[in-house]
PDB file of C-alpha atoms in Angstrom:
ATOM      1  CA  MET A 142     -32.831 -11.749  -3.045  1.00  0.00           C
ATOM      2  CA  THR A 143     -30.755  -9.103  -5.120  1.00  0.00           C
ATOM      3  CA  LYS A 144     -30.860  -8.402  -8.267  1.00  0.00           C
ATOM      4  CA  VAL A 145     -27.306  -6.523  -8.671  1.00  0.00           C
ATOM      5  CA  SER A 146     -24.931  -6.193  -6.635  1.00  0.00           C
ATOM      6  CA  VAL A 147     -23.693  -2.068  -7.797  1.00  0.00           C
ATOM      7  CA  ILE A 148     -19.518  -2.275  -5.954  1.00  0.00           C
ATOM      8  CA  ILE A 149     -17.591   1.451  -6.922  1.00  0.00           C
ATOM      9  CA  PRO A 150     -14.507   2.453  -5.019  1.00  0.00           C
ATOM     10  CA  VAL A 151     -14.134   6.029  -4.260  1.00  0.00           C
ATOM     11  CA  TYR A 152     -10.414   7.406  -3.503  1.00  0.00           C
ATOM     12  CA  ASN A 153     -11.042  11.714  -4.461  1.00  0.00           C
ATOM     13  CA  SER A 154     -13.611  11.304  -6.659  1.00  0.00           C
ATOM     14  CA  GLU A 155     -15.898  14.371  -5.124  1.00  0.00           C
ATOM     15  CA  LYS A 156     -15.466  16.779  -8.513  1.00  0.00           C
ATOM     16  CA  TYR A 157     -17.462  13.708 -10.012  1.00  0.00           C
ATOM     17  CA  LEU A 158     -18.555  11.470  -7.600  1.00  0.00           C
ATOM     18  CA  ALA A 159     -22.706  12.932  -7.163  1.00  0.00           C
ATOM     19  CA  GLU A 160     -22.841  12.486 -10.635  1.00  0.00           C
ATOM     20  CA  CYS A 161     -21.580   8.896 -10.737  1.00  0.00           C
ATOM     21  CA  LEU A 162     -23.496   8.262  -7.712  1.00  0.00           C
ATOM     22  CA  GLU A 163     -26.993   9.419  -9.010  1.00  0.00           C
ATOM     23  CA  SER A 164     -26.506   7.428 -12.230  1.00  0.00           C
ATOM     24  CA  ILE A 165     -26.644   4.180 -10.475  1.00  0.00           C
ATOM     25  CA  VAL A 166     -29.630   4.638  -7.839  1.00  0.00           C
ATOM     26  CA  SER A 167     -31.648   6.456 -10.439  1.00  0.00           C
ATOM     27  CA  GLN A 168     -31.881   3.334 -12.617  1.00  0.00           C
ATOM     28  CA  SER A 169     -34.118   2.271 -13.962  1.00  0.00           C
ATOM     29  CA  LEU A 170     -34.045  -1.774 -12.126  1.00  0.00           C
ATOM     30  CA  LYS A 171     -34.987  -1.300  -8.934  1.00  0.00           C
ATOM     31  CA  ASP A 172     -33.982  -3.994  -7.008  1.00  0.00           C
ATOM     32  CA  ILE A 173     -29.998  -3.439  -6.778  1.00  0.00           C
ATOM     33  CA  GLU A 174     -27.777  -3.064  -3.720  1.00  0.00           C
ATOM     34  CA  ILE A 175     -25.192  -0.181  -4.156  1.00  0.00           C
ATOM     35  CA  ILE A 176     -22.064  -1.618  -2.328  1.00  0.00           C
ATOM     36  CA  CYS A 177     -19.712   2.406  -1.426  1.00  0.00           C
ATOM     37  CA  VAL A 178     -16.943   1.471  -0.731  1.00  0.00           C
ATOM     38  CA  ASP A 179     -13.909   4.798  -0.102  1.00  0.00           C
ATOM     39  CA  ASP A 180     -10.361   3.767   0.440  1.00  0.00           C
ATOM     40  CA  GLY A 181      -9.536   6.557   2.712  1.00  0.00           C
ATOM     41  CA  SER A 182     -10.810   9.525   0.701  1.00  0.00           C
ATOM     42  CA  THR A 183      -9.543  12.753   2.179  1.00  0.00           C
ATOM     43  CA  ASP A 184     -11.522  15.772   0.380  1.00  0.00           C
ATOM     44  CA  LYS A 185     -15.201  15.744   0.241  1.00  0.00           C
ATOM     45  CA  SER A 186     -16.348  11.943  -1.035  1.00  0.00           C
ATOM     46  CA  PRO A 187     -16.618  10.919   2.201  1.00  0.00           C
ATOM     47  CA  GLY A 188     -19.333  13.479   2.494  1.00  0.00           C
ATOM     48  CA  ILE A 189     -21.599  12.919  -0.730  1.00  0.00           C
ATOM     49  CA  LEU A 190     -21.696   9.735   0.126  1.00  0.00           C
ATOM     50  CA  ASN A 191     -22.442  10.146   4.069  1.00  0.00           C
ATOM     51  CA  LYS A 192     -25.641  11.587   2.042  1.00  0.00           C
ATOM     52  CA  TYR A 193     -26.272   9.514  -0.032  1.00  0.00           C
ATOM     53  CA  SER A 194     -26.880   6.803   2.747  1.00  0.00           C
ATOM     54  CA  LEU A 195     -29.158   8.305   4.072  1.00  0.00           C
ATOM     55  CA  LYS A 196     -31.454  10.300   1.684  1.00  0.00           C
ATOM     56  CA  ASP A 197     -31.233   5.481  -0.004  1.00  0.00           C
ATOM     57  CA  ASN A 198     -31.292   3.304   2.695  1.00  0.00           C
ATOM     58  CA  ARG A 199     -30.269   0.774  -0.808  1.00  0.00           C
ATOM     59  CA  VAL A 200     -26.496   2.268  -0.259  1.00  0.00           C
ATOM     60  CA  ILE A 201     -23.733   0.104   2.347  1.00  0.00           C
ATOM     61  CA  LEU A 202     -20.869   2.400   3.115  1.00  0.00           C
ATOM     62  CA  LEU A 203     -18.310   0.815   3.985  1.00  0.00           C
ATOM     63  CA  ASN A 204     -14.719   2.684   5.056  1.00  0.00           C
ATOM     64  CA  GLN A 205     -10.683   1.989   4.729  1.00  0.00           C
ATOM     65  CA  LYS A 206      -7.714   2.764   5.065  1.00  0.00           C
ATOM     66  CA  ASN A 207      -6.503   3.692   2.273  1.00  0.00           C
ATOM     67  CA  SER A 208      -5.140   0.607   0.336  1.00  0.00           C
ATOM     68  CA  ALA A 209      -6.131   0.753  -3.412  1.00  0.00           C
ATOM     69  CA  GLN A 210      -9.250   0.087  -5.606  1.00  0.00           C
ATOM     70  CA  SER A 211      -8.351  -3.943  -5.959  1.00  0.00           C
ATOM     71  CA  GLU A 212      -9.333  -4.005  -1.993  1.00  0.00           C
ATOM     72  CA  ALA A 213     -12.069  -2.029  -2.307  1.00  0.00           C
ATOM     73  CA  ARG A 214     -13.447  -4.199  -4.420  1.00  0.00           C
ATOM     74  CA  ASN A 215     -12.432  -7.489  -3.170  1.00  0.00           C
ATOM     75  CA  ARG A 216     -14.547  -6.166  -0.199  1.00  0.00           C
ATOM     76  CA  GLY A 217     -17.444  -5.154  -1.862  1.00  0.00           C
ATOM     77  CA  LEU A 218     -17.473  -8.679  -3.221  1.00  0.00           C
ATOM     78  CA  GLU A 219     -17.284 -10.262   0.186  1.00  0.00           C
ATOM     79  CA  ILE A 220     -20.773  -8.447   1.079  1.00  0.00           C
ATOM     80  CA  ALA A 221     -21.992  -8.461  -1.997  1.00  0.00           C
ATOM     81  CA  LYS A 222     -25.163  -9.960  -2.003  1.00  0.00           C
ATOM     82  CA  GLY A 223     -27.253  -9.777  -5.536  1.00  0.00           C
ATOM     83  CA  ASP A 224     -27.786 -12.088  -9.084  1.00  0.00           C
ATOM     84  CA  TYR A 225     -24.808 -10.231 -10.754  1.00  0.00           C
ATOM     85  CA  ILE A 226     -22.192  -7.641 -10.308  1.00  0.00           C
ATOM     86  CA  TYR A 227     -21.194  -4.468 -11.383  1.00  0.00           C
ATOM     87  CA  PHE A 228     -17.787  -2.513 -10.637  1.00  0.00           C
ATOM     88  CA  LEU A 229     -19.151   1.273 -11.612  1.00  0.00           C
ATOM     89  CA  ASP A 230     -15.068   3.831 -11.151  1.00  0.00           C
ATOM     90  CA  SER A 231     -16.801   6.683  -9.393  1.00  0.00           C
ATOM     91  CA  ASP A 232     -15.994   9.136 -11.345  1.00  0.00           C
ATOM     92  CA  ASP A 233     -17.340   8.087 -14.879  1.00  0.00           C
ATOM     93  CA  TYR A 234     -21.592   8.156 -14.739  1.00  0.00           C
ATOM     94  CA  VAL A 235     -23.857   4.769 -16.486  1.00  0.00           C
ATOM     95  CA  GLU A 236     -26.717   5.094 -18.812  1.00  0.00           C
ATOM     96  CA  GLN A 237     -30.314   5.281 -16.828  1.00  0.00           C
ATOM     97  CA  ASN A 238     -31.633   1.365 -17.633  1.00  0.00           C
ATOM     98  CA  MET A 239     -28.125  -0.102 -17.859  1.00  0.00           C
ATOM     99  CA  LEU A 240     -28.809  -2.493 -15.368  1.00  0.00           C
ATOM    100  CA  GLU A 241     -32.434  -4.152 -16.266  1.00  0.00           C
ATOM    101  CA  GLU A 242     -31.501  -4.375 -20.630  1.00  0.00           C
ATOM    102  CA  CYS A 243     -28.214  -6.332 -18.854  1.00  0.00           C
ATOM    103  CA  VAL A 244     -30.205  -7.934 -16.112  1.00  0.00           C
ATOM    104  CA  LYS A 245     -32.982  -9.195 -19.227  1.00  0.00           C
ATOM    105  CA  ILE A 246     -30.253  -9.679 -21.675  1.00  0.00           C
ATOM    106  CA  LEU A 247     -28.258 -12.247 -18.100  1.00  0.00           C
ATOM    107  CA  ASP A 248     -32.426 -13.867 -17.534  1.00  0.00           C
ATOM    108  CA  SER A 249     -33.563 -14.521 -21.138  1.00  0.00           C
ATOM    109  CA  THR A 250     -29.827 -15.951 -21.827  1.00  0.00           C
ATOM    110  CA  ASN A 251     -27.041 -18.606 -20.889  1.00  0.00           C
ATOM    111  CA  ALA A 252     -24.055 -16.103 -21.838  1.00  0.00           C
ATOM    112  CA  GLY A 253     -22.055 -15.578 -18.729  1.00  0.00           C
ATOM    113  CA  PHE A 254     -22.052 -11.821 -19.125  1.00  0.00           C
ATOM    114  CA  VAL A 255     -22.964  -8.332 -20.542  1.00  0.00           C
ATOM    115  CA  CYS A 256     -20.573  -6.292 -22.313  1.00  0.00           C
ATOM    116  CA  PHE A 257     -21.575  -2.777 -24.080  1.00  0.00           C
ATOM    117  CA  ASN A 258     -20.241   0.461 -25.439  1.00  0.00           C
ATOM    118  CA  THR A 259     -18.951   3.172 -24.486  1.00  0.00           C
ATOM    119  CA  GLU A 260     -18.368   6.746 -25.048  1.00  0.00           C
ATOM    120  CA  ILE A 261     -15.171   8.516 -24.177  1.00  0.00           C
ATOM    121  CA  ILE A 262     -15.544  11.748 -22.767  1.00  0.00           C
ATOM    122  CA  GLY A 263     -11.929  13.732 -22.975  1.00  0.00           C
ATOM    123  CA  ASP A 264      -9.082  15.780 -25.019  1.00  0.00           C
ATOM    124  CA  ASP A 265      -9.861  13.767 -28.093  1.00  0.00           C
ATOM    125  CA  SER A 266      -6.407  15.210 -29.444  1.00  0.00           C
ATOM    126  CA  SER A 267      -4.676  13.094 -26.468  1.00  0.00           C
ATOM    127  CA  ARG A 268      -3.190   9.730 -27.176  1.00  0.00           C
ATOM    128  CA  LEU A 269      -5.106   8.827 -23.928  1.00  0.00           C
ATOM    129  CA  PHE A 270      -8.357   9.340 -25.305  1.00  0.00           C
ATOM    130  CA  LYS A 271      -7.631   7.634 -28.624  1.00  0.00           C
ATOM    131  CA  ARG A 272      -6.135   4.712 -27.309  1.00  0.00           C
ATOM    132  CA  ALA A 273      -9.396   4.056 -25.221  1.00  0.00           C
ATOM    133  CA  LYS A 274     -11.733   5.352 -27.819  1.00  0.00           C
ATOM    134  CA  LYS A 275      -9.747   2.531 -29.852  1.00  0.00           C
ATOM    135  CA  TYR A 276      -9.533  -0.025 -27.280  1.00  0.00           C
ATOM    136  CA  SER A 277     -13.675  -0.050 -25.395  1.00  0.00           C
ATOM    137  CA  GLN A 278     -15.657  -0.069 -28.969  1.00  0.00           C
ATOM    138  CA  LEU A 279     -17.181  -3.295 -29.552  1.00  0.00           C
ATOM    139  CA  LYS A 280     -16.057  -5.841 -32.295  1.00  0.00           C
ATOM    140  CA  PHE A 281     -19.114  -8.225 -31.509  1.00  0.00           C
ATOM    141  CA  SER A 282     -22.268  -8.143 -31.654  1.00  0.00           C
ATOM    142  CA  GLY A 283     -25.073 -10.227 -29.990  1.00  0.00           C
ATOM    143  CA  LEU A 284     -24.925 -13.584 -28.252  1.00  0.00           C
ATOM    144  CA  LEU A 285     -21.031 -14.842 -28.785  1.00  0.00           C
ATOM    145  CA  SER A 286     -19.592 -19.249 -28.026  1.00  0.00           C
ATOM    146  CA  LEU A 287     -16.535 -17.575 -25.931  1.00  0.00           C
ATOM    147  CA  ASN A 288     -13.700 -18.607 -28.909  1.00  0.00           C
ATOM    148  CA  GLY A 289     -10.075 -17.446 -29.047  1.00  0.00           C
ATOM    149  CA  GLU A 290     -10.408 -14.918 -30.851  1.00  0.00           C
ATOM    150  CA  VAL A 291     -13.574 -14.062 -29.100  1.00  0.00           C
ATOM    151  CA  ARG A 292     -11.341 -14.345 -25.559  1.00  0.00           C
ATOM    152  CA  ASP A 293      -7.847 -12.428 -27.521  1.00  0.00           C
ATOM    153  CA  THR A 294      -9.409  -9.990 -28.394  1.00  0.00           C
ATOM    154  CA  LEU A 295     -12.054  -8.657 -26.070  1.00  0.00           C
ATOM    155  CA  ASN A 296     -11.650  -5.872 -23.595  1.00  0.00           C
ATOM    156  CA  VAL A 297     -10.919  -5.847 -20.220  1.00  0.00           C
ATOM    157  CA  TYR A 298     -12.472  -3.371 -18.900  1.00  0.00           C
ATOM    158  CA  LEU A 299     -14.328  -3.906 -15.598  1.00  0.00           C
ATOM    159  CA  TRP A 300     -16.869  -1.239 -16.160  1.00  0.00           C
ATOM    160  CA  ASN A 301     -18.446  -2.228 -19.365  1.00  0.00           C
ATOM    161  CA  LYS A 302     -19.298  -5.553 -18.167  1.00  0.00           C
ATOM    162  CA  VAL A 303     -22.048  -7.083 -15.817  1.00  0.00           C
ATOM    163  CA  PHE A 304     -20.749 -10.810 -13.560  1.00  0.00           C
ATOM    164  CA  ARG A 305     -22.432 -13.643 -12.723  1.00  0.00           C
ATOM    165  CA  SER A 306     -22.056 -13.472  -8.627  1.00  0.00           C
ATOM    166  CA  ASN A 307     -21.987 -18.196  -8.691  1.00  0.00           C
ATOM    167  CA  ILE A 308     -19.005 -18.351 -11.426  1.00  0.00           C
ATOM    168  CA  ILE A 309     -16.723 -15.135  -9.115  1.00  0.00           C
ATOM    169  CA  LYS A 310     -17.571 -17.454  -6.150  1.00  0.00           C
ATOM    170  CA  GLU A 311     -17.293 -20.531  -7.810  1.00  0.00           C
ATOM    171  CA  HIS A 312     -13.740 -20.262  -9.137  1.00  0.00           C
ATOM    172  CA  THR A 313     -13.532 -17.749  -5.755  1.00  0.00           C
ATOM    173  CA  LEU A 314     -11.815 -14.352  -8.338  1.00  0.00           C
ATOM    174  CA  ARG A 315     -10.753 -10.981  -6.548  1.00  0.00           C
ATOM    175  CA  PHE A 316      -8.885  -8.658  -7.249  1.00  0.00           C
ATOM    176  CA  PRO A 317      -5.529  -8.935  -7.467  1.00  0.00           C
ATOM    177  CA  PRO A 318      -3.687  -5.916  -4.538  1.00  0.00           C
ATOM    178  CA  LYS A 319      -1.109  -3.474  -4.304  1.00  0.00           C
ATOM    179  CA  LEU A 320      -1.089  -3.823  -8.622  1.00  0.00           C
ATOM    180  CA  CYS A 321      -1.668  -1.549 -11.532  1.00  0.00           C
ATOM    181  CA  TYR A 322      -4.542  -2.533 -14.840  1.00  0.00           C
ATOM    182  CA  GLU A 323      -5.860  -5.116 -12.005  1.00  0.00           C
ATOM    183  CA  ASP A 324      -8.832  -4.692 -14.256  1.00  0.00           C
ATOM    184  CA  ILE A 325      -6.842  -8.140 -16.294  1.00  0.00           C
ATOM    185  CA  SER A 326      -6.536 -10.886 -14.091  1.00  0.00           C
ATOM    186  CA  PHE A 327     -10.306 -11.425 -12.897  1.00  0.00           C
ATOM    187  CA  THR A 328     -11.193 -10.247 -16.356  1.00  0.00           C
ATOM    188  CA  LYS A 329      -9.759 -12.668 -18.322  1.00  0.00           C
ATOM    189  CA  SER A 330      -9.641 -14.974 -15.408  1.00  0.00           C
ATOM    190  CA  TYR A 331     -13.406 -15.561 -15.748  1.00  0.00           C
ATOM    191  CA  PHE A 332     -13.625 -15.336 -19.649  1.00  0.00           C
ATOM    192  CA  LEU A 333     -11.413 -19.090 -19.449  1.00  0.00           C
ATOM    193  CA  PHE A 334     -15.118 -20.048 -16.671  1.00  0.00           C
ATOM    194  CA  VAL A 335     -18.178 -19.054 -19.355  1.00  0.00           C
ATOM    195  CA  GLU A 336     -18.264 -20.015 -22.444  1.00  0.00           C
ATOM    196  CA  LYS A 337     -20.618 -17.296 -24.640  1.00  0.00           C
ATOM    197  CA  ALA A 338     -21.754 -14.040 -23.444  1.00  0.00           C
ATOM    198  CA  TYR A 339     -23.573 -11.264 -24.894  1.00  0.00           C
ATOM    199  CA  PHE A 340     -22.692  -7.878 -26.646  1.00  0.00           C
ATOM    200  CA  ASP A 341     -24.429  -5.050 -26.332  1.00  0.00           C
ATOM    201  CA  MET A 342     -23.750  -1.985 -29.021  1.00  0.00           C
ATOM    202  CA  ARG A 343     -25.589   0.420 -26.832  1.00  0.00           C
ATOM    203  CA  ARG A 344     -22.986   2.896 -25.589  1.00  0.00           C
ATOM    204  CA  PHE A 345     -24.610   2.251 -21.813  1.00  0.00           C
ATOM    205  CA  TYR A 346     -21.084   3.285 -20.212  1.00  0.00           C
ATOM    206  CA  HIS A 347     -19.462   7.303 -20.109  1.00  0.00           C
ATOM    207  CA  TYR A 348     -15.169   6.395 -19.140  1.00  0.00           C
ATOM    208  CA  ARG A 349     -14.047   9.563 -18.446  1.00  0.00           C
ATOM    209  CA  ILE A 350      -9.804  10.567 -19.129  1.00  0.00           C
ATOM    210  CA  HIS A 351      -8.409  14.004 -16.778  1.00  0.00           C
ATOM    211  CA  ASP A 352      -5.208  13.710 -15.285  1.00  0.00           C
ATOM    212  CA  GLU A 353      -6.793  12.295 -11.850  1.00  0.00           C
ATOM    213  CA  SER A 354      -7.120   9.210 -13.237  1.00  0.00           C
ATOM    214  CA  VAL A 355      -5.574   6.379 -12.543  1.00  0.00           C
ATOM    215  CA  MET A 356      -5.197   5.788 -15.720  1.00  0.00           C
ATOM    216  CA  ALA A 357      -3.266   8.910 -16.711  1.00  0.00           C
ATOM    217  CA  LYS A 358      -1.463   8.752 -13.552  1.00  0.00           C
ATOM    218  CA  ASN A 359       0.191   4.339 -14.236  1.00  0.00           C
ATOM    219  CA  TYR A 360       0.424   5.384 -18.329  1.00  0.00           C
ATOM    220  CA  LYS A 361       3.987   6.674 -18.187  1.00  0.00           C
ATOM    221  CA  SER A 362       5.307   4.570 -14.682  1.00  0.00           C
ATOM    222  CA  LYS A 363       7.422   1.975 -15.431  1.00  0.00           C
ATOM    223  CA  THR A 364       6.068  -0.524 -11.922  1.00  0.00           C
ATOM    224  CA  ALA A 365       2.705   0.485 -13.901  1.00  0.00           C
ATOM    225  CA  ILE A 366       3.602  -1.396 -17.273  1.00  0.00           C
ATOM    226  CA  LEU A 367       5.111  -4.212 -15.831  1.00  0.00           C
ATOM    227  CA  ASP A 368       2.645  -4.518 -13.868  1.00  0.00           C
ATOM    228  CA  HIS A 369       0.364  -6.171 -16.934  1.00  0.00           C
ATOM    229  CA  PHE A 370       3.027  -9.195 -17.058  1.00  0.00           C
ATOM    230  CA  ARG A 371       3.025  -9.221 -13.783  1.00  0.00           C
ATOM    231  CA  ASN A 372      -1.561  -9.472 -13.990  1.00  0.00           C
ATOM    232  CA  TRP A 373       0.142 -12.703 -16.786  1.00  0.00           C
ATOM    233  CA  HIS A 374       1.190 -14.250 -13.001  1.00  0.00           C
ATOM    234  CA  GLU A 375      -2.190 -13.879 -11.046  1.00  0.00           C
ATOM    235  CA  ILE A 376      -4.295 -15.775 -13.450  1.00  0.00           C
ATOM    236  CA  LEU A 377      -1.534 -18.700 -14.082  1.00  0.00           C
ATOM    237  CA  LYS A 378      -2.322 -18.662  -9.574  1.00  0.00           C
ATOM    238  CA  ASN A 379      -6.525 -19.298 -10.449  1.00  0.00           C
ATOM    239  CA  PHE A 380      -5.381 -21.533 -12.220  1.00  0.00           C
ATOM    240  CA  SER A 381      -2.434 -23.829 -11.196  1.00  0.00           C
ATOM    241  CA  ALA A 382      -4.177 -26.139  -8.382  1.00  0.00           C
ATOM    242  CA  ASP A 383      -7.173 -27.872 -10.219  1.00  0.00           C
ATOM    243  CA  ARG A 384      -5.317 -30.087 -13.052  1.00  0.00           C
ATOM    244  CA  GLU A 385      -8.723 -30.622 -15.323  1.00  0.00           C
ATOM    245  CA  LEU A 386      -8.508 -26.676 -14.977  1.00  0.00           C
ATOM    246  CA  PHE A 387      -5.216 -26.031 -16.426  1.00  0.00           C
ATOM    247  CA  LEU A 388      -4.083 -28.605 -18.770  1.00  0.00           C
ATOM    248  CA  LYS A 389      -7.819 -27.412 -20.357  1.00  0.00           C
ATOM    249  CA  ASN A 390      -6.142 -23.997 -20.532  1.00  0.00           C
ATOM    250  CA  LYS A 391      -2.828 -24.769 -20.618  1.00  0.00           C
ATOM    251  CA  ASP A 392      -2.245 -23.441 -24.589  1.00  0.00           C
ATOM    252  CA  THR A 393      -4.106 -20.221 -24.579  1.00  0.00           C
ATOM    253  CA  LEU A 394      -2.367 -19.565 -20.763  1.00  0.00           C
ATOM    254  CA  GLU A 395       0.960 -20.540 -22.136  1.00  0.00           C
ATOM    255  CA  LYS A 396      -0.526 -17.258 -25.863  1.00  0.00           C
ATOM    256  CA  TRP A 397      -1.839 -15.118 -23.739  1.00  0.00           C
ATOM    257  CA  PHE A 398       2.411 -15.163 -21.761  1.00  0.00           C
ATOM    258  CA  TRP A 399       3.949 -14.534 -25.251  1.00  0.00           C
ATOM    259  CA  ASP A 400       0.568 -11.072 -25.863  1.00  0.00           C
ATOM    260  CA  TYR A 401       1.157  -9.431 -22.306  1.00  0.00           C
ATOM    261  CA  TYR A 402       5.244 -10.084 -22.679  1.00  0.00           C
ATOM    262  CA  PHE A 403       6.166  -7.950 -25.972  1.00  0.00           C
ATOM    263  CA  MET A 404       2.742  -6.114 -25.181  1.00  0.00           C
ATOM    264  CA  THR A 405       5.184  -5.062 -21.689  1.00  0.00           C
ATOM    265  CA  GLY A 406       8.023  -5.351 -23.631  1.00  0.00           C
ATOM    266  CA  THR A 407       6.523  -2.216 -27.007  1.00  0.00           C
ATOM    267  CA  LEU A 408       5.258  -0.293 -23.787  1.00  0.00           C
ATOM    268  CA  LEU A 409       8.073   0.319 -22.479  1.00  0.00           C
ATOM    269  CA  LYS A 410       9.900   1.304 -25.501  1.00  0.00           C
ATOM    270  CA  SER A 411      12.668  -0.244 -24.513  1.00  0.00           C
ATOM    271  CA  ALA A 412      14.503  -3.656 -26.723  1.00  0.00           C
ATOM    272  CA  VAL A 413      15.857  -5.304 -23.572  1.00  0.00           C
ATOM    273  CA  ASP A 414      14.537  -4.428 -19.545  1.00  0.00           C
ATOM    274  CA  ASN A 415      16.289  -6.581 -17.241  1.00  0.00           C
ATOM    275  CA  ASP A 416      13.357  -6.605 -14.683  1.00  0.00           C
ATOM    276  CA  LEU A 417      11.237  -7.547 -17.598  1.00  0.00           C
ATOM    277  CA  GLU A 418      13.533 -10.491 -18.637  1.00  0.00           C
ATOM    278  CA  ILE A 419      13.210 -11.500 -14.780  1.00  0.00           C
ATOM    279  CA  LEU A 420       9.912 -12.154 -14.647  1.00  0.00           C
ATOM    280  CA  LYS A 421      10.031 -13.512 -17.814  1.00  0.00           C
ATOM    281  CA  VAL A 422      12.639 -15.725 -16.500  1.00  0.00           C
ATOM    282  CA  GLN A 423      10.371 -16.649 -12.983  1.00  0.00           C
ATOM    283  CA  TYR A 424       7.342 -16.772 -14.598  1.00  0.00           C
ATOM    284  CA  PHE A 425       8.195 -19.896 -17.205  1.00  0.00           C
ATOM    285  CA  ASP A 426       9.769 -21.572 -14.937  1.00  0.00           C
ATOM    286  CA  GLU A 427       6.792 -21.528 -12.914  1.00  0.00           C
ATOM    287  CA  PHE A 428       4.088 -22.351 -15.737  1.00  0.00           C
ATOM    288  CA  ASN A 429       6.195 -25.344 -16.788  1.00  0.00           C
ATOM    289  CA  GLU A 430       6.684 -27.331 -13.254  1.00  0.00           C
ATOM    290  CA  ILE A 431       2.678 -26.748 -13.528  1.00  0.00           C
ATOM    291  CA  TYR A 432       2.548 -28.741 -16.730  1.00  0.00           C
ATOM    292  CA  GLU A 433       4.623 -30.705 -15.740  1.00  0.00           C
ATOM    293  CA  LYS A 434       3.213 -31.939 -12.432  1.00  0.00           C
ATOM    294  CA  TYR A 435      -0.025 -32.144 -14.415  1.00  0.00           C
ATOM    295  CA  ARG A 436       0.670 -33.907 -17.933  1.00  0.00           C
TER     296      ARG A 436
END
């Protein structure tokens, strides 16, 4: 069986794509599949992907009409065969031994996932650079229980973690379509399904911040900012159909409700925002209805 399925959503990444793919095909761990999902690129990305798929039979190329990276990742998950799942952004790259080292840890421990450190690449004077650098750096080291403190302070990035595919399959975890920051819903839900994680201080990932990046484009959009809170609602959906799971995680879900509500309000830089308040009432009413049904 394939050891790791690497899923790479691609959209107009011609400037960085070859370096990204080269960092994956040259991994010291060879037993991998590389699922590249072209999300309707209009630049030279399709040609670059074709070149690598012809050169390396581990590269699996899927094409779709432009539907956002959440749908691209979901398509990759549908066909992934690996014991472990890794998501890579097409404008970034990784160290050559990253997958091998992470697999060693997962094979030898009961960690639900491995999380590693990151190098941020870009204009170090920009606000986005400073924010990403602060948020991405690990605050923990080694094998740890995912207690409240660890879960609440752990970043939600996908690309600095290697996940177990059986957990994703068991709980049918997917990325919500048409939302920005969809990694929030996926990773936060995943955190609640595992007991332990391993934190590796090595900087295996190289993360670019540039004008064309998704983060840069979404940073000032009100719709995108509100999606932080909408992702909390997607987390709730992942637990609402199972009484035992919901009650076990009820306090955490409620805490995260307020965390994301206040964080979204801060990002909007508005004392009161009507759209946010509408979501607040709708989501909290739904949360209470589920609780009343199950308690």
